[in-house]
């Protein structure tokens, strides 16, 4: 059975004895680890109870999987269901599960976690159609989810933050929940007995783990932040991002501005125009985007779009180094935005 993370978490309150195996897979290691623990606790009560909880590493499991069989069929000395976790599970477990799960009468639950499996893996393909196995994929936290996830992390630590502070915190976090949890833990230690987080607390205790971000480059360029735009461009190049890719992302950003500007010319309010963007803007981006719409009208954006198109083509076809070509464009556009802001 295919479950979404929220759906699985809600179902843990009444996990039926018909469920024999839970498979957690995907790219979001932190989210997998978090729900893996919750699944185990829903089954056995506490992961600290050695009688009812066992953990295996895939690298220590033989081809025949006798270690899995032994733990799965073992009974707790205190009674009740046992949770058996296998970390780093891979397709080598598929033959073991195909033999074990359909035949078992045990009420224990096998919980597999993996960042190497995907929807086309043989283990996932087998598991998703079974009524006694739950399959749940985890991917990087989307911007639309990051605010609520961060609020929940703060709440779990007994912390609160107002909107500006939360915006700053989200801007410094990454799509990887495991990294973010570590930063929130650091923040909680820094706060001590205080519960209301301030922007100063975030700057002092939380590392900027977001790394070089293409979206940041777009907002720096369109917002007239010349120095930040140039520095971010250099960072992205060092991380291996192709210049033509950066120009294309700038084109996407200005295309969003163009769509909103055209709607505003047709009579829509700025607020209503921004609400039409799909996917919606992350809340901490909205103010900057609206400010950009105040300086970039439709005709200006159309000229920019032509310059972006020409630059991308030149990055791919001329003898001029692509890094210099795109870098010059970043400088020109951010400088133009800066001067437009000065005229407001």
Short mmCIF file of C-alpha atoms in Angstrom, two decimals:
data_model
loop_
_atom_site.label_atom_id
_atom_site.label_comp_id
_atom_site.label_asym_id
_atom_site.label_seq_id
_atom_site.Cartn_x
_atom_site.Cartn_y
_atom_site.Cartn_z
CA UNK A 1 0.00 0.00 0.00
CA UNK A 2 1.29 3.44 -0.92
CA UNK A 3 1.04 6.02 1.86
CA UNK A 4 2.08 9.66 2.02
CA UNK A 5 4.16 10.64 5.09
CA UNK A 6 1.31 12.53 6.80
CA UNK A 7 -1.10 9.69 6.05
CA UNK A 8 1.29 7.14 7.56
CA UNK A 9 1.90 9.23 10.66
CA UNK A 10 -1.83 9.55 11.27
CA UNK A 11 -2.36 5.81 10.82
CA UNK A 12 0.24 4.93 13.46
CA UNK A 13 -2.31 5.60 16.20
CA UNK A 14 -4.19 2.49 15.13
CA UNK A 15 -1.67 0.33 13.30
CA UNK A 16 -3.43 -2.97 12.62
CA UNK A 17 -1.85 -6.36 13.28
CA UNK A 18 -2.30 -7.11 9.57
CA UNK A 19 0.63 -4.77 8.81
CA UNK A 20 3.83 -6.82 8.75
CA UNK A 21 6.28 -4.41 7.10
CA UNK A 22 6.78 -0.66 6.61
CA UNK A 23 9.18 0.58 3.91
CA UNK A 24 10.46 4.17 4.20
CA UNK A 25 12.53 5.34 1.23
CA UNK A 26 13.57 8.46 -0.67
CA UNK A 27 16.05 11.32 -0.60
CA UNK A 28 15.04 13.07 2.64
CA UNK A 29 17.17 11.21 5.16
CA UNK A 30 16.07 13.36 8.08
CA UNK A 31 12.35 12.84 7.44
CA UNK A 32 12.91 9.08 7.04
CA UNK A 33 14.79 8.87 10.35
CA UNK A 34 12.10 10.88 12.14
CA UNK A 35 9.20 8.71 10.97
CA UNK A 36 11.21 5.50 11.37
CA UNK A 37 11.43 6.22 15.09
CA UNK A 38 7.72 7.08 15.30
CA UNK A 39 6.81 3.84 13.51
CA UNK A 40 8.92 1.80 15.90
CA UNK A 41 7.45 3.53 18.96
CA UNK A 42 3.93 2.94 17.65
CA UNK A 43 4.70 -0.78 17.48
CA UNK A 44 6.75 -1.45 20.61
CA UNK A 45 6.35 1.60 22.83
CA UNK A 46 10.01 2.55 23.24
CA UNK A 47 13.13 2.16 21.12
CA UNK A 48 15.08 1.95 24.39
CA UNK A 49 13.44 -1.39 25.26
CA UNK A 50 15.90 -4.06 24.09
CA UNK A 51 13.27 -6.78 24.52
CA UNK A 52 10.85 -5.23 22.04
CA UNK A 53 13.13 -3.29 19.68
CA UNK A 54 15.96 -4.43 17.43
CA UNK A 55 18.01 -2.63 14.79
CA UNK A 56 20.01 -4.19 11.97
CA UNK A 57 22.34 -2.64 9.39
CA UNK A 58 21.93 -3.89 5.83
CA UNK A 59 25.69 -4.35 5.46
CA UNK A 60 25.60 -6.93 8.28
CA UNK A 61 22.78 -9.02 6.78
CA UNK A 62 23.70 -12.16 4.84
CA UNK A 63 22.31 -13.03 1.43
CA UNK A 64 19.91 -15.55 2.95
CA UNK A 65 18.72 -12.98 5.50
CA UNK A 66 18.78 -15.30 8.52
CA UNK A 67 19.48 -12.29 10.77
CA UNK A 68 16.19 -10.73 9.67
CA UNK A 69 14.30 -14.00 10.16
CA UNK A 70 15.76 -14.41 13.66
CA UNK A 71 14.80 -10.93 14.86
CA UNK A 72 11.42 -10.89 13.14
CA UNK A 73 10.26 -14.18 14.67
CA UNK A 74 11.74 -13.52 18.13
CA UNK A 75 9.23 -12.90 20.93
CA UNK A 76 9.53 -10.20 23.55
CA UNK A 77 10.11 -11.53 27.04
CA UNK A 78 7.65 -8.90 28.26
CA UNK A 79 5.01 -9.76 25.64
CA UNK A 80 3.57 -7.53 22.90
CA UNK A 81 4.73 -6.70 19.40
CA UNK A 82 8.37 -6.15 18.47
CA UNK A 83 9.72 -3.58 16.01
CA UNK A 84 12.66 -4.70 13.87
CA UNK A 85 14.39 -1.89 11.98
CA UNK A 86 16.70 -2.48 9.00
CA UNK A 87 18.71 0.63 8.09
CA UNK A 88 20.13 1.08 4.61
CA UNK A 89 17.82 -1.55 3.10
CA UNK A 90 18.33 -2.41 -0.56
CA UNK A 91 17.00 -4.75 -3.25
CA UNK A 92 18.97 -7.68 -1.83
CA UNK A 93 16.23 -7.92 0.80
CA UNK A 94 13.51 -8.45 -1.80
CA UNK A 95 13.88 -12.28 -2.02
CA UNK A 96 13.91 -12.53 1.78
CA UNK A 97 10.72 -10.49 2.16
CA UNK A 98 8.94 -12.29 -0.67
CA UNK A 99 9.39 -15.53 1.27
CA UNK A 100 8.91 -14.22 4.80
CA UNK A 101 6.04 -11.69 4.68
CA UNK A 102 3.36 -13.78 2.90
CA UNK A 103 4.01 -16.80 5.15
CA UNK A 104 4.36 -15.13 8.54
CA UNK A 105 1.89 -15.41 11.38
CA UNK A 106 3.99 -13.13 13.61
CA UNK A 107 2.48 -9.84 14.79
CA UNK A 108 5.91 -8.18 14.81
CA UNK A 109 6.62 -5.37 12.33
CA UNK A 110 9.66 -5.02 10.08
CA UNK A 111 10.59 -1.38 9.38
CA UNK A 112 12.94 -0.76 6.47
CA UNK A 113 14.62 2.60 5.83
CA UNK A 114 16.60 3.45 2.71
CA UNK A 115 17.91 6.39 0.70
CA UNK A 116 19.02 4.15 -2.18
CA UNK A 117 15.65 2.64 -3.11
CA UNK A 118 13.32 4.37 -5.58
CA UNK A 119 9.89 3.73 -7.08
CA UNK A 120 11.38 1.42 -9.73
CA UNK A 121 13.32 -0.75 -7.25
CA UNK A 122 12.22 -4.38 -7.20
CA UNK A 123 11.57 -4.25 -3.45
CA UNK A 124 9.28 -1.23 -3.81
CA UNK A 125 7.52 -2.68 -6.87
CA UNK A 126 6.73 -5.85 -4.90
CA UNK A 127 5.71 -4.06 -1.70
CA UNK A 128 3.39 -1.35 -3.04
CA UNK A 129 0.66 -3.80 -4.14
CA UNK A 130 0.51 -5.75 -0.88
CA UNK A 131 -2.15 -5.10 1.78
CA UNK A 132 0.20 -6.14 4.60
CA UNK A 133 3.06 -3.79 3.61
CA UNK A 134 3.08 0.02 3.78
CA UNK A 135 5.35 1.89 1.36
CA UNK A 136 6.11 5.57 1.96
CA UNK A 137 8.38 7.84 -0.10
CA UNK A 138 10.17 10.87 1.32
CA UNK A 139 11.65 13.65 -0.74
CA UNK A 140 13.21 17.03 -0.02
CA UNK A 141 11.00 19.37 1.95
CA UNK A 142 9.32 21.72 -0.50
CA UNK A 143 9.40 25.43 0.15
CA UNK A 144 5.67 25.34 0.73
CA UNK A 145 6.17 22.85 3.56
CA UNK A 146 9.32 24.31 5.11
CA UNK A 147 7.56 26.97 7.17
CA UNK A 148 5.13 24.57 8.86
CA UNK A 149 7.82 21.91 9.36
CA UNK A 150 10.12 24.46 10.98
CA UNK A 151 7.31 25.69 13.23
CA UNK A 152 6.67 22.12 14.35
CA UNK A 153 10.36 21.61 15.12
CA UNK A 154 10.40 24.78 17.21
CA UNK A 155 7.21 23.72 18.99
CA UNK A 156 8.74 20.34 19.87
CA UNK A 157 11.56 22.22 21.60
CA UNK A 158 9.15 24.52 23.43
CA UNK A 159 10.12 27.51 21.27
CA UNK A 160 8.07 30.14 19.45
CA UNK A 161 8.96 32.72 16.79
CA UNK A 162 7.14 35.59 15.13
CA UNK A 163 6.77 35.75 11.34
CA UNK A 164 9.93 37.82 10.56
CA UNK A 165 12.03 35.53 12.74
CA UNK A 166 10.54 32.42 11.14
CA UNK A 167 11.23 33.87 7.68
CA UNK A 168 14.87 34.45 8.57
CA UNK A 169 15.18 30.96 10.04
CA UNK A 170 13.66 29.30 6.96
CA UNK A 171 15.99 31.26 4.69
CA UNK A 172 18.98 29.76 6.52
CA UNK A 173 17.70 26.17 6.44
CA UNK A 174 17.97 23.58 3.67
CA UNK A 175 15.58 21.05 2.09
CA UNK A 176 17.27 18.32 4.20
CA UNK A 177 15.27 17.83 7.40
CA UNK A 178 18.11 16.02 9.16
CA UNK A 179 20.41 19.03 8.77
CA UNK A 180 17.62 21.36 9.83
CA UNK A 181 16.86 19.34 12.95
CA UNK A 182 20.49 19.68 13.98
CA UNK A 183 20.28 23.46 13.57
CA UNK A 184 17.07 23.64 15.62
CA UNK A 185 18.72 21.53 18.34
CA UNK A 186 21.62 24.00 18.43
CA UNK A 187 19.17 26.89 18.65
CA UNK A 188 17.32 25.26 21.56
CA UNK A 189 20.58 24.84 23.50
CA UNK A 190 21.53 28.44 22.78
CA UNK A 191 18.14 29.69 24.00
CA UNK A 192 18.51 28.12 27.43
CA UNK A 193 15.41 28.94 29.48
CA UNK A 194 14.09 31.52 27.00
CA UNK A 195 11.27 30.46 24.69
CA UNK A 196 10.70 33.42 22.30
CA UNK A 197 13.24 33.23 19.47
CA UNK A 198 14.46 36.54 18.03
CA UNK A 199 16.27 37.29 14.74
CA UNK A 200 19.42 37.90 16.78
CA UNK A 201 19.15 34.38 18.24
CA UNK A 202 18.84 32.90 14.75
CA UNK A 203 21.87 34.80 13.45
CA UNK A 204 23.93 33.78 16.49
CA UNK A 205 23.02 30.10 16.69
CA UNK A 206 21.87 28.86 13.27
CA UNK A 207 24.32 28.19 10.46
CA UNK A 208 23.37 29.10 6.91
CA UNK A 209 23.02 25.52 5.65
CA UNK A 210 20.96 26.48 2.60
CA UNK A 211 24.16 26.80 0.58
CA UNK A 212 24.37 28.53 -2.76
CA UNK A 213 20.81 28.86 -4.00
CA UNK A 214 19.79 29.57 -7.59
CA UNK A 215 16.56 31.15 -6.37
CA UNK A 216 18.56 33.53 -4.17
CA UNK A 217 20.50 34.60 -7.26
CA UNK A 218 17.25 35.39 -9.08
CA UNK A 219 15.94 37.49 -6.21
CA UNK A 220 19.26 39.32 -5.77
CA UNK A 221 19.39 40.17 -9.49
CA UNK A 222 15.76 41.29 -9.87
CA UNK A 223 15.92 43.13 -6.53
CA UNK A 224 18.98 45.23 -7.37
CA UNK A 225 21.32 43.65 -4.80
CA UNK A 226 24.39 43.92 -7.03
CA UNK A 227 27.11 42.70 -4.67
CA UNK A 228 25.05 39.79 -3.38
CA UNK A 229 24.07 38.81 -6.92
CA UNK A 230 27.67 38.72 -8.11
CA UNK A 231 28.88 36.82 -5.04
CA UNK A 232 26.10 34.26 -5.37
CA UNK A 233 26.88 33.83 -9.07
CA UNK A 234 30.50 33.02 -8.21
CA UNK A 235 29.44 30.56 -5.50
CA UNK A 236 27.12 28.72 -7.88
CA UNK A 237 29.83 28.46 -10.52
CA UNK A 238 32.21 26.97 -7.94
CA UNK A 239 29.53 24.40 -7.05
CA UNK A 240 29.44 23.30 -10.67
CA UNK A 241 26.25 24.94 -11.94
CA UNK A 242 26.43 25.70 -15.66
CA UNK A 243 26.19 29.40 -16.65
CA UNK A 244 23.48 28.63 -19.23
CA UNK A 245 21.42 26.97 -16.48
CA UNK A 246 21.65 30.09 -14.32
CA UNK A 247 20.55 32.30 -17.23
CA UNK A 248 17.61 29.98 -17.87
CA UNK A 249 16.56 30.18 -14.20
CA UNK A 250 16.70 33.96 -14.40
CA UNK A 251 14.42 33.70 -17.44
CA UNK A 252 11.92 31.65 -15.43
CA UNK A 253 11.96 34.23 -12.65
CA UNK A 254 11.39 37.18 -14.98
CA UNK A 255 8.67 35.19 -16.77
CA UNK A 256 6.80 34.99 -13.44
CA UNK A 257 7.21 38.73 -13.03
CA UNK A 258 6.00 39.24 -16.61
CA UNK A 259 2.84 37.20 -16.02
CA UNK A 260 1.98 39.21 -12.92
CA UNK A 261 2.82 42.55 -14.57
CA UNK A 262 0.53 41.73 -17.52
CA UNK A 263 -2.34 40.88 -15.15
CA UNK A 264 -1.81 44.12 -13.26
CA UNK A 265 -1.97 46.07 -16.54
CA UNK A 266 -5.27 44.31 -17.21
CA UNK A 267 -6.68 45.62 -13.94
CA UNK A 268 -5.79 43.06 -11.29
CA UNK A 269 -4.36 44.22 -7.99
CA UNK A 270 -0.76 43.34 -7.10
CA UNK A 271 -2.00 40.98 -4.39
CA UNK A 272 -4.40 39.15 -6.71
CA UNK A 273 -1.77 38.86 -9.45
CA UNK A 274 0.78 37.31 -7.09
CA UNK A 275 -1.80 34.81 -5.85
CA UNK A 276 -2.08 33.33 -9.36
CA UNK A 277 1.54 32.10 -9.36
CA UNK A 278 1.87 28.31 -9.42
CA UNK A 279 3.43 26.85 -7.42
CA UNK A 280 2.68 29.61 -4.88
CA UNK A 281 5.55 31.74 -3.60
CA UNK A 282 7.07 30.73 -0.27
CA UNK A 283 5.83 33.21 2.33
CA UNK A 284 9.28 34.64 3.02
CA UNK A 285 9.75 35.40 -0.71
CA UNK A 286 6.49 37.24 -1.23
CA UNK A 287 7.50 40.68 0.01
CA UNK A 288 10.64 40.75 -2.17
CA UNK A 289 8.68 39.57 -5.23
CA UNK A 290 6.04 42.26 -4.73
CA UNK A 291 8.74 44.93 -4.43
CA UNK A 292 10.23 43.72 -7.72
CA UNK A 293 6.84 44.13 -9.42
CA UNK A 294 6.88 47.78 -8.37
CA UNK A 295 10.00 48.48 -10.46
CA UNK A 296 9.71 45.95 -13.32
CA UNK A 297 6.79 46.77 -15.62
CA UNK A 298 5.78 44.65 -18.62
CA UNK A 299 7.81 46.54 -21.25
CA UNK A 300 10.97 46.51 -19.15
CA UNK A 301 10.61 42.79 -18.49
CA UNK A 302 10.12 42.07 -22.19
CA UNK A 303 13.46 43.79 -22.93
CA UNK A 304 15.08 41.76 -20.14
CA UNK A 305 13.63 38.51 -21.53
CA UNK A 306 15.24 39.23 -24.91
CA UNK A 307 18.60 39.89 -23.26
CA UNK A 308 18.30 36.64 -21.30
CA UNK A 309 17.40 34.67 -24.43
CA UNK A 310 20.37 36.13 -26.32
CA UNK A 311 22.72 35.42 -23.40
CA UNK A 312 21.66 31.78 -23.09
CA UNK A 313 22.12 31.28 -26.82
CA UNK A 314 25.57 32.90 -26.71
CA UNK A 315 26.58 30.76 -23.72
CA UNK A 316 26.00 27.72 -25.92
CA UNK A 317 27.18 28.87 -29.34
CA UNK A 318 29.89 31.57 -29.25
CA UNK A 319 33.60 31.50 -28.48
CA UNK A 320 33.11 33.94 -25.62
CA UNK A 321 33.55 32.14 -22.27
CA UNK A 322 30.09 31.31 -20.93
CA UNK A 323 31.09 32.27 -17.36
CA UNK A 324 31.97 35.81 -18.45
CA UNK A 325 28.91 36.12 -20.67
CA UNK A 326 26.46 35.15 -17.92
CA UNK A 327 28.41 37.03 -15.25
CA UNK A 328 28.22 40.25 -17.26
CA UNK A 329 24.47 39.76 -17.63
CA UNK A 330 24.04 39.25 -13.86
CA UNK A 331 25.94 42.49 -13.26
CA UNK A 332 23.95 44.44 -15.88
CA UNK A 333 20.52 43.29 -14.69
CA UNK A 334 21.17 43.72 -10.97
CA UNK A 335 22.67 47.17 -11.62
CA UNK A 336 19.62 48.14 -13.69
CA UNK A 337 17.32 47.03 -10.87
CA UNK A 338 19.41 49.02 -8.38
CA UNK A 339 19.01 52.22 -10.38
CA UNK A 340 15.28 51.63 -10.85
CA UNK A 341 14.96 51.38 -7.09
CA UNK A 342 16.79 54.69 -6.65
CA UNK A 343 14.19 56.40 -8.87
CA UNK A 344 11.20 55.17 -6.85
#
